[in-house]
Amino acid sequence: MSTVERDTTPRSTGAAPHAVPAEIDAPPEALPHRRLIFAIVSIALFMTSVDQTIVATALPAIEHDFRAHINWSGWTITIYALGQVLAMPLAGKISDQFGRKKVFLISAVVFTLASLSCGFATNIETLVVLRAVQAIGGGAFMPSATGIVSDHFGKDRDRALGMFASIFPIGGIVGPIIGGAFVAAWSWRGIFLVNVPIGIALIALAVIFIPTSRTRVTSRTDLRGVLLLGVLILSAMFGITYLGSATTSLISPVFLVSEAIAVVAGWLFFRHANRYPTPFIPIRLLRGRGFGTMNLINLLYGAAALGFGALVPLYAEDRFGIKPLAAGTLLTARAVGMICVAALAVAALRRTGYRLPMIVGFITVFVGLIVMSLTPRGLSPYLWLAVAAAVTGLGMGMSVPASNNASLQLAPDQVAAIAGLRGMFRQSGAIMAVSITTTVVARSAHPGIAQAHIFVIFAILLIATLPLVFLVPDHRGSW
């Protein structure tokens, strides 16, 4: 076990799994500094959230510019999610061991340089590789930011971390608009280059204002575990994407070998996690009623909600012929819905507990997905889709703060690692959803109708998670 010098990070006290150790209230003069720290890490999360949605708007333009099929150009979305899947748990553990600020700064540098390089990519293969590098930087932001905020907000960390749910909708508002504007007025390359000045400012602010945490490391980084997980997801993605060609069948040797490699890598990964003394994903965080249930919920939620969000602009353009800028603003409608209720959901979390807002939120997202798949009645296609997207946003705004904190309360002394694990499962779900959808769309004679049917499947998948919510350890009252 690694040892960490005493700082303000919450520690386990042997209390019940949902209990959070008592913290000393920060003096009034510390509040401005805490707010500044929160603002700085919020900039990083904002950039990450923008890049989760900004490419969706530009996907047809990238496809046309590079003469790439949709199932391969879709990798610009899925490889970003894969990079985050690998980076989040690893960054969570490293930031716990080596210091939040150091990991945060390295993440900012990697993200900024990769964004600059993406803007000058000359083919789809290069762009995909650079998006993977960009995702490693972006994926490391959330665990390190979670640790930084947790260190400085003490017993109020649940509300501060809950407000992260409002940052991503803001990125969801800005990202599609920026993406559509760049595609309409100039080029898709601008969606990456816009990150460069923001990233430089972020690095400067973090160097000056975020305090350095003192740590001492005694355990090794589990690179083998990272590699096995990467092979698992990458080979599964490649096999599914390969089916996108109309001439490829389910018995294609390339598909079968890719999926076989994924199965073997998955078996080796769990075998390794059981035997390695310090795996980058501790096996106790993968199973059991608490963690096992939340991991499965996050996986299905990522497929239904995050995967759906990445595909909305493509759906609007394919089925209804809506222009890129207008199609992008549909994600803005979803983000507005999230913002409308996220702050209220955070404020009410101590009274409602976790289960109720998750159940109501999931059902609301289900309704939005079903409406999205239907033929517009009495409204223009754009307005119909905007209303449906806003409804899904309301559901996400209700459910995300509760699901975020439900995982953290299971092991309050490992907040960064758990935040990374939570993001890993959500992004894994999104990867599967986008990979399968773009493959189906590539093979379909009617891409828009095919996506509508997939949205119905997403909705059913989300409803299937409701029984699992009742297994989530619930908690009310003061933490």
mmCIF file of N, CA, C and O in Angstrom, residues 261-340:
data_model
loop_
_atom_site.group_PDB
_atom_site.id
_atom_site.type_symbol
_atom_site.label_atom_id
_atom_site.label_comp_id
_atom_site.label_asym_id
_atom_site.label_seq_id
_atom_site.Cartn_x
_atom_site.Cartn_y
_atom_site.Cartn_z
ATOM 1 N N ILE A 261 -9.737 -11.555 -29.594
ATOM 2 C CA ILE A 261 -8.670 -10.858 -28.870
ATOM 3 C C ILE A 261 -9.256 -10.066 -27.705
ATOM 4 O O ILE A 261 -8.687 -10.042 -26.601
ATOM 5 N N ALA A 262 -10.405 -9.440 -27.938
ATOM 6 C CA ALA A 262 -11.050 -8.671 -26.876
ATOM 7 C C ALA A 262 -11.449 -9.569 -25.711
ATOM 8 O O ALA A 262 -11.270 -9.210 -24.536
ATOM 9 N N VAL A 263 -11.992 -10.733 -26.014
ATOM 10 C CA VAL A 263 -12.401 -11.665 -24.954
ATOM 11 C C VAL A 263 -11.193 -12.138 -24.149
ATOM 12 O O VAL A 263 -11.216 -12.165 -22.915
ATOM 13 N N VAL A 264 -10.129 -12.501 -24.845
ATOM 14 C CA VAL A 264 -8.911 -12.962 -24.153
ATOM 15 C C VAL A 264 -8.315 -11.838 -23.306
ATOM 16 O O VAL A 264 -7.905 -12.063 -22.149
ATOM 17 N N ALA A 265 -8.265 -10.628 -23.863
ATOM 18 C CA ALA A 265 -7.729 -9.487 -23.112
ATOM 19 C C ALA A 265 -8.572 -9.206 -21.874
ATOM 20 O O ALA A 265 -8.038 -8.871 -20.807
ATOM 21 N N GLY A 266 -9.889 -9.340 -21.993
ATOM 22 C CA GLY A 266 -10.759 -9.136 -20.842
ATOM 23 C C GLY A 266 -10.504 -10.156 -19.744
ATOM 24 O O GLY A 266 -10.441 -9.811 -18.556
ATOM 25 N N TRP A 267 -10.337 -11.425 -20.141
ATOM 26 C CA TRP A 267 -10.053 -12.476 -19.153
ATOM 27 C C TRP A 267 -8.712 -12.224 -18.480
ATOM 28 O O TRP A 267 -8.588 -12.337 -17.255
ATOM 29 N N LEU A 268 -7.705 -11.869 -19.267
ATOM 30 C CA LEU A 268 -6.382 -11.589 -18.707
ATOM 31 C C LEU A 268 -6.409 -10.368 -17.789
ATOM 32 O O LEU A 268 -5.704 -10.333 -16.770
ATOM 33 N N PHE A 269 -7.239 -9.377 -18.143
ATOM 34 C CA PHE A 269 -7.315 -8.162 -17.325
ATOM 35 C C PHE A 269 -7.844 -8.469 -15.931
ATOM 36 O O PHE A 269 -7.269 -8.055 -14.917
ATOM 37 N N PHE A 270 -8.959 -9.205 -15.847
ATOM 38 C CA PHE A 270 -9.528 -9.518 -14.540
ATOM 39 C C PHE A 270 -8.640 -10.488 -13.765
ATOM 40 O O PHE A 270 -8.539 -10.397 -12.535
ATOM 41 N N ARG A 271 -7.991 -11.393 -14.457
ATOM 42 C CA ARG A 271 -7.043 -12.301 -13.799
ATOM 43 C C ARG A 271 -5.880 -11.502 -13.213
ATOM 44 O O ARG A 271 -5.440 -11.752 -12.075
ATOM 45 N N HIS A 272 -5.392 -10.549 -13.989
ATOM 46 C CA HIS A 272 -4.290 -9.701 -13.530
ATOM 47 C C HIS A 272 -4.716 -8.847 -12.336
ATOM 48 O O HIS A 272 -3.968 -8.717 -11.356
ATOM 49 N N ALA A 273 -5.924 -8.259 -12.394
ATOM 50 C CA ALA A 273 -6.399 -7.414 -11.300
ATOM 51 C C ALA A 273 -6.545 -8.195 -10.007
ATOM 52 O O ALA A 273 -6.367 -7.656 -8.902
ATOM 53 N N ASN A 274 -6.858 -9.487 -10.117
ATOM 54 C CA ASN A 274 -6.995 -10.331 -8.919
ATOM 55 C C ASN A 274 -5.651 -10.675 -8.303
ATOM 56 O O ASN A 274 -5.557 -10.892 -7.089
ATOM 57 N N ARG A 275 -4.593 -10.720 -9.111
ATOM 58 C CA ARG A 275 -3.302 -11.213 -8.635
ATOM 59 C C ARG A 275 -2.285 -10.118 -8.360
ATOM 60 O O ARG A 275 -1.420 -10.285 -7.500
ATOM 61 N N TYR A 276 -2.368 -9.009 -9.094
ATOM 62 C CA TYR A 276 -1.376 -7.948 -8.945
ATOM 63 C C TYR A 276 -1.589 -7.227 -7.617
ATOM 64 O O TYR A 276 -2.724 -6.916 -7.256
ATOM 65 N N PRO A 277 -0.519 -6.972 -6.855
ATOM 66 C CA PRO A 277 -0.693 -6.366 -5.518
ATOM 67 C C PRO A 277 -1.298 -4.963 -5.554
ATOM 68 O O PRO A 277 -2.046 -4.591 -4.651
ATOM 69 N N THR A 278 -0.969 -4.154 -6.577
ATOM 70 C CA THR A 278 -1.507 -2.787 -6.652
ATOM 71 C C THR A 278 -2.011 -2.503 -8.070
ATOM 72 O O THR A 278 -1.415 -1.727 -8.808
ATOM 73 N N PRO A 279 -3.124 -3.146 -8.492
ATOM 74 C CA PRO A 279 -3.647 -2.916 -9.838
ATOM 75 C C PRO A 279 -4.167 -1.492 -9.983
ATOM 76 O O PRO A 279 -4.603 -0.874 -9.008
ATOM 77 N N PHE A 280 -4.115 -0.964 -11.219
ATOM 78 C CA PHE A 280 -4.544 0.422 -11.403
ATOM 79 C C PHE A 280 -6.042 0.560 -11.212
ATOM 80 O O PHE A 280 -6.548 1.648 -10.946
ATOM 81 N N ILE A 281 -6.782 -0.557 -11.341
ATOM 82 C CA ILE A 281 -8.181 -0.594 -10.909
ATOM 83 C C ILE A 281 -8.292 -1.689 -9.863
ATOM 84 O O ILE A 281 -8.323 -2.874 -10.185
ATOM 85 N N PRO A 282 -8.334 -1.348 -8.560
ATOM 86 C CA PRO A 282 -8.441 -2.374 -7.518
ATOM 87 C C PRO A 282 -9.680 -3.232 -7.733
ATOM 88 O O PRO A 282 -10.756 -2.725 -8.033
ATOM 89 N N ILE A 283 -9.528 -4.530 -7.582
ATOM 90 C CA ILE A 283 -10.626 -5.450 -7.858
ATOM 91 C C ILE A 283 -11.821 -5.185 -6.943
ATOM 92 O O ILE A 283 -12.967 -5.413 -7.323
ATOM 93 N N ARG A 284 -11.576 -4.664 -5.745
ATOM 94 C CA ARG A 284 -12.690 -4.393 -4.830
ATOM 95 C C ARG A 284 -13.550 -3.234 -5.321
ATOM 96 O O ARG A 284 -14.686 -3.084 -4.882
ATOM 97 N N LEU A 285 -13.001 -2.405 -6.229
ATOM 98 C CA LEU A 285 -13.789 -1.319 -6.794
ATOM 99 C C LEU A 285 -14.571 -1.757 -8.029
ATOM 100 O O LEU A 285 -15.297 -0.955 -8.618
ATOM 101 N N LEU A 286 -14.440 -3.029 -8.408
ATOM 102 C CA LEU A 286 -15.119 -3.527 -9.597
ATOM 103 C C LEU A 286 -16.309 -4.413 -9.281
ATOM 104 O O LEU A 286 -17.160 -4.633 -10.132
ATOM 105 N N ARG A 287 -16.380 -4.940 -8.067
ATOM 106 C CA ARG A 287 -17.436 -5.905 -7.788
ATOM 107 C C ARG A 287 -18.058 -5.629 -6.426
ATOM 108 O O ARG A 287 -17.668 -4.698 -5.726
ATOM 109 N N GLY A 288 -19.025 -6.471 -6.070
ATOM 110 C CA GLY A 288 -19.748 -6.258 -4.825
ATOM 111 C C GLY A 288 -21.036 -5.494 -5.080
ATOM 112 O O GLY A 288 -21.239 -4.875 -6.120
ATOM 113 N N ARG A 289 -21.928 -5.509 -4.110
ATOM 114 C CA ARG A 289 -23.227 -4.869 -4.293
ATOM 115 C C ARG A 289 -23.092 -3.377 -4.554
ATOM 116 O O ARG A 289 -23.776 -2.834 -5.419
ATOM 117 N N GLY A 290 -22.192 -2.717 -3.838
ATOM 118 C CA GLY A 290 -22.056 -1.284 -4.017
ATOM 119 C C GLY A 290 -21.376 -0.915 -5.313
ATOM 120 O O GLY A 290 -21.986 -0.348 -6.224
ATOM 121 N N PHE A 291 -20.080 -1.255 -5.441
ATOM 122 C CA PHE A 291 -19.326 -0.864 -6.620
ATOM 123 C C PHE A 291 -19.788 -1.605 -7.875
ATOM 124 O O PHE A 291 -19.868 -1.026 -8.955
ATOM 125 N N GLY A 292 -20.066 -2.890 -7.747
ATOM 126 C CA GLY A 292 -20.514 -3.650 -8.914
ATOM 127 C C GLY A 292 -21.786 -3.082 -9.507
ATOM 128 O O GLY A 292 -21.916 -2.944 -10.732
ATOM 129 N N THR A 293 -22.734 -2.717 -8.649
ATOM 130 C CA THR A 293 -23.990 -2.146 -9.116
ATOM 131 C C THR A 293 -23.774 -0.797 -9.777
ATOM 132 O O THR A 293 -24.288 -0.525 -10.875
ATOM 133 N N MET A 294 -23.003 0.088 -9.136
ATOM 134 C CA MET A 294 -22.784 1.417 -9.694
ATOM 135 C C MET A 294 -21.994 1.347 -11.003
ATOM 136 O O MET A 294 -22.248 2.121 -11.934
ATOM 137 N N ASN A 295 -21.049 0.430 -11.105
ATOM 138 C CA ASN A 295 -20.292 0.295 -12.348
ATOM 139 C C ASN A 295 -21.197 -0.128 -13.501
ATOM 140 O O ASN A 295 -21.086 0.393 -14.619
ATOM 141 N N LEU A 296 -22.105 -1.064 -13.238
ATOM 142 C CA LEU A 296 -23.030 -1.511 -14.282
ATOM 143 C C LEU A 296 -23.991 -0.388 -14.670
ATOM 144 O O LEU A 296 -24.276 -0.178 -15.860
ATOM 145 N N ILE A 297 -24.479 0.350 -13.680
ATOM 146 C CA ILE A 297 -25.365 1.486 -13.967
ATOM 147 C C ILE A 297 -24.637 2.517 -14.822
ATOM 148 O O ILE A 297 -25.185 3.033 -15.805
ATOM 149 N N ASN A 298 -23.403 2.832 -14.458
ATOM 150 C CA ASN A 298 -22.643 3.823 -15.223
ATOM 151 C C ASN A 298 -22.362 3.353 -16.646
ATOM 152 O O ASN A 298 -22.361 4.159 -17.583
ATOM 153 N N LEU A 299 -22.130 2.051 -16.828
ATOM 154 C CA LEU A 299 -21.900 1.512 -18.167
ATOM 155 C C LEU A 299 -23.140 1.670 -19.046
ATOM 156 O O LEU A 299 -23.061 2.173 -20.175
ATOM 157 N N LEU A 300 -24.296 1.267 -18.519
ATOM 158 C CA LEU A 300 -25.537 1.362 -19.294
ATOM 159 C C LEU A 300 -25.950 2.813 -19.498
ATOM 160 O O LEU A 300 -26.444 3.182 -20.570
ATOM 161 N N TYR A 301 -25.739 3.631 -18.481
ATOM 162 C CA TYR A 301 -26.072 5.048 -18.601
ATOM 163 C C TYR A 301 -25.196 5.719 -19.659
ATOM 164 O O TYR A 301 -25.675 6.546 -20.450
ATOM 165 N N GLY A 302 -23.931 5.369 -19.688
ATOM 166 C CA GLY A 302 -23.037 5.933 -20.693
ATOM 167 C C GLY A 302 -23.467 5.582 -22.102
ATOM 168 O O GLY A 302 -23.419 6.415 -23.012
ATOM 169 N N ALA A 303 -23.924 4.328 -22.288
ATOM 170 C CA ALA A 303 -24.387 3.911 -23.611
ATOM 171 C C ALA A 303 -25.634 4.672 -24.021
ATOM 172 O O ALA A 303 -25.733 5.173 -25.150
ATOM 173 N N ALA A 304 -26.596 4.773 -23.107
ATOM 174 C CA ALA A 304 -27.891 5.366 -23.449
ATOM 175 C C ALA A 304 -27.845 6.884 -23.522
ATOM 176 O O ALA A 304 -28.434 7.486 -24.424
ATOM 177 N N ALA A 305 -27.157 7.538 -22.587
ATOM 178 C CA ALA A 305 -27.192 9.002 -22.497
ATOM 179 C C ALA A 305 -26.009 9.661 -23.202
ATOM 180 O O ALA A 305 -26.191 10.537 -24.046
ATOM 181 N N LEU A 306 -24.786 9.243 -22.881
ATOM 182 C CA LEU A 306 -23.617 9.865 -23.498
ATOM 183 C C LEU A 306 -23.485 9.473 -24.973
ATOM 184 O O LEU A 306 -23.192 10.305 -25.827
ATOM 185 N N GLY A 307 -23.706 8.187 -25.266
ATOM 186 C CA GLY A 307 -23.646 7.755 -26.654
ATOM 187 C C GLY A 307 -24.703 8.436 -27.501
ATOM 188 O O GLY A 307 -24.447 8.863 -28.635
ATOM 189 N N PHE A 308 -25.890 8.572 -26.948
ATOM 190 C CA PHE A 308 -26.977 9.261 -27.655
ATOM 191 C C PHE A 308 -26.594 10.704 -27.976
ATOM 192 O O PHE A 308 -26.804 11.188 -29.090
ATOM 193 N N GLY A 309 -25.995 11.403 -27.008
ATOM 194 C CA GLY A 309 -25.663 12.804 -27.202
ATOM 195 C C GLY A 309 -24.688 13.024 -28.343
ATOM 196 O O GLY A 309 -24.819 13.979 -29.104
ATOM 197 N N ALA A 310 -23.727 12.116 -28.478
ATOM 198 C CA ALA A 310 -22.728 12.269 -29.543
ATOM 199 C C ALA A 310 -23.333 12.089 -30.928
ATOM 200 O O ALA A 310 -22.758 12.534 -31.923
ATOM 201 N N LEU A 311 -24.512 11.469 -31.008
ATOM 202 C CA LEU A 311 -25.090 11.122 -32.309
ATOM 203 C C LEU A 311 -26.242 12.023 -32.732
ATOM 204 O O LEU A 311 -26.720 11.911 -33.865
ATOM 205 N N VAL A 312 -26.694 12.903 -31.865
ATOM 206 C CA VAL A 312 -27.855 13.739 -32.187
ATOM 207 C C VAL A 312 -27.636 14.608 -33.427
ATOM 208 O O VAL A 312 -28.488 14.642 -34.323
ATOM 209 N N PRO A 313 -26.515 15.358 -33.555
ATOM 210 C CA PRO A 313 -26.347 16.174 -34.769
ATOM 211 C C PRO A 313 -26.331 15.341 -36.046
ATOM 212 O O PRO A 313 -26.920 15.733 -37.063
ATOM 213 N N LEU A 314 -25.665 14.198 -36.015
ATOM 214 C CA LEU A 314 -25.632 13.326 -37.188
ATOM 215 C C LEU A 314 -27.040 12.854 -37.544
ATOM 216 O O LEU A 314 -27.422 12.814 -38.724
ATOM 217 N N TYR A 315 -27.828 12.516 -36.541
ATOM 218 C CA TYR A 315 -29.218 12.083 -36.742
ATOM 219 C C TYR A 315 -30.044 13.197 -37.376
ATOM 220 O O TYR A 315 -30.801 12.960 -38.334
ATOM 221 N N ALA A 316 -29.903 14.415 -36.872
ATOM 222 C CA ALA A 316 -30.658 15.549 -37.405
ATOM 223 C C ALA A 316 -30.301 15.820 -38.858
ATOM 224 O O ALA A 316 -31.176 16.141 -39.683
ATOM 225 N N GLU A 317 -29.028 15.686 -39.180
ATOM 226 C CA GLU A 317 -28.595 15.940 -40.558
ATOM 227 C C GLU A 317 -29.011 14.810 -41.497
ATOM 228 O O GLU A 317 -29.459 15.059 -42.623
ATOM 229 N N ASP A 318 -28.879 13.560 -41.036
ATOM 230 C CA ASP A 318 -29.193 12.413 -41.897
ATOM 231 C C ASP A 318 -30.689 12.257 -42.137
ATOM 232 O O ASP A 318 -31.126 12.001 -43.260
ATOM 233 N N ARG A 319 -31.481 12.391 -41.071
ATOM 234 C CA ARG A 319 -32.908 12.104 -41.209
ATOM 235 C C ARG A 319 -33.714 13.295 -41.718
ATOM 236 O O ARG A 319 -34.647 13.122 -42.507
ATOM 237 N N PHE A 320 -33.356 14.503 -41.253
ATOM 238 C CA PHE A 320 -34.191 15.663 -41.558
ATOM 239 C C PHE A 320 -33.479 16.721 -42.396
ATOM 240 O O PHE A 320 -34.076 17.742 -42.724
ATOM 241 N N GLY A 321 -32.205 16.499 -42.738
ATOM 242 C CA GLY A 321 -31.485 17.449 -43.572
ATOM 243 C C GLY A 321 -31.219 18.785 -42.906
ATOM 244 O O GLY A 321 -31.049 19.806 -43.580
ATOM 245 N N ILE A 322 -31.157 18.807 -41.580
ATOM 246 C CA ILE A 322 -30.892 20.036 -40.846
ATOM 247 C C ILE A 322 -29.424 20.422 -41.004
ATOM 248 O O ILE A 322 -28.540 19.570 -40.973
ATOM 249 N N LYS A 323 -29.137 21.700 -41.172
ATOM 250 C CA LYS A 323 -27.777 22.196 -41.384
ATOM 251 C C LYS A 323 -26.912 21.984 -40.136
ATOM 252 O O LYS A 323 -27.433 21.911 -39.011
ATOM 253 N N PRO A 324 -25.556 21.917 -40.311
ATOM 254 C CA PRO A 324 -24.664 21.609 -39.184
ATOM 255 C C PRO A 324 -24.818 22.537 -37.981
ATOM 256 O O PRO A 324 -24.858 22.066 -36.839
ATOM 257 N N LEU A 325 -24.903 23.847 -38.205
ATOM 258 C CA LEU A 325 -25.007 24.768 -37.073
ATOM 259 C C LEU A 325 -26.290 24.543 -36.297
ATOM 260 O O LEU A 325 -26.281 24.475 -35.061
ATOM 261 N N ALA A 326 -27.405 24.391 -36.999
ATOM 262 C CA ALA A 326 -28.679 24.142 -36.328
ATOM 263 C C ALA A 326 -28.678 22.774 -35.654
ATOM 264 O O ALA A 326 -29.185 22.612 -34.534
ATOM 265 N N ALA A 327 -28.092 21.769 -36.313
ATOM 266 C CA ALA A 327 -28.024 20.431 -35.720
ATOM 267 C C ALA A 327 -27.212 20.453 -34.426
ATOM 268 O O ALA A 327 -27.551 19.782 -33.445
ATOM 269 N N GLY A 328 -26.145 21.236 -34.411
ATOM 270 C CA GLY A 328 -25.327 21.336 -33.210
ATOM 271 C C GLY A 328 -26.063 21.959 -32.042
ATOM 272 O O GLY A 328 -25.859 21.587 -30.880
ATOM 273 N N THR A 329 -26.941 22.902 -32.314
ATOM 274 C CA THR A 329 -27.662 23.569 -31.222
ATOM 275 C C THR A 329 -28.673 22.650 -30.555
ATOM 276 O O THR A 329 -29.198 22.984 -29.494
ATOM 277 N N LEU A 330 -28.951 21.500 -31.146
ATOM 278 C CA LEU A 330 -29.808 20.530 -30.469
ATOM 279 C C LEU A 330 -29.132 20.021 -29.193
ATOM 280 O O LEU A 330 -29.792 19.767 -28.184
ATOM 281 N N LEU A 331 -27.808 19.867 -29.245
ATOM 282 C CA LEU A 331 -27.084 19.509 -28.030
ATOM 283 C C LEU A 331 -27.103 20.660 -27.037
ATOM 284 O O LEU A 331 -27.045 20.454 -25.820
ATOM 285 N N THR A 332 -27.185 21.875 -27.544
ATOM 286 C CA THR A 332 -27.335 23.033 -26.667
ATOM 287 C C THR A 332 -28.652 22.953 -25.914
ATOM 288 O O THR A 332 -28.709 23.247 -24.708
ATOM 289 N N ALA A 333 -29.710 22.543 -26.599
ATOM 290 C CA ALA A 333 -31.004 22.381 -25.932
ATOM 291 C C ALA A 333 -30.914 21.347 -24.818
ATOM 292 O O ALA A 333 -31.484 21.521 -23.733
ATOM 293 N N ARG A 334 -30.196 20.260 -25.075
ATOM 294 C CA ARG A 334 -30.024 19.245 -24.029
ATOM 295 C C ARG A 334 -29.256 19.819 -22.842
ATOM 296 O O ARG A 334 -29.603 19.575 -21.678
ATOM 297 N N ALA A 335 -28.206 20.583 -23.123
ATOM 298 C CA ALA A 335 -27.406 21.167 -22.051
ATOM 299 C C ALA A 335 -28.213 22.168 -21.232
ATOM 300 O O ALA A 335 -28.069 22.243 -20.005
ATOM 301 N N VAL A 336 -29.068 22.938 -21.887
ATOM 302 C CA VAL A 336 -29.917 23.883 -21.161
ATOM 303 C C VAL A 336 -30.833 23.136 -20.206
ATOM 304 O O VAL A 336 -31.042 23.547 -19.056
ATOM 305 N N GLY A 337 -31.372 22.015 -20.659
ATOM 306 C CA GLY A 337 -32.208 21.205 -19.786
ATOM 307 C C GLY A 337 -31.456 20.721 -18.560
ATOM 308 O O GLY A 337 -31.983 20.720 -17.442
ATOM 309 N N MET A 338 -30.189 20.329 -18.751
ATOM 310 C CA MET A 338 -29.382 19.880 -17.617
ATOM 311 C C MET A 338 -29.152 21.002 -16.626
ATOM 312 O O MET A 338 -29.287 20.826 -15.409
ATOM 313 N N ILE A 339 -28.812 22.170 -17.135
ATOM 314 C CA ILE A 339 -28.510 23.303 -16.259
ATOM 315 C C ILE A 339 -29.737 23.716 -15.455
ATOM 316 O O ILE A 339 -29.632 24.126 -14.289
ATOM 317 N N CYS A 340 -30.912 23.596 -16.054
ATOM 318 C CA CYS A 340 -32.138 24.037 -15.378
ATOM 319 C C CYS A 340 -32.381 23.301 -14.071
ATOM 320 O O CYS A 340 -32.971 23.856 -13.150
#
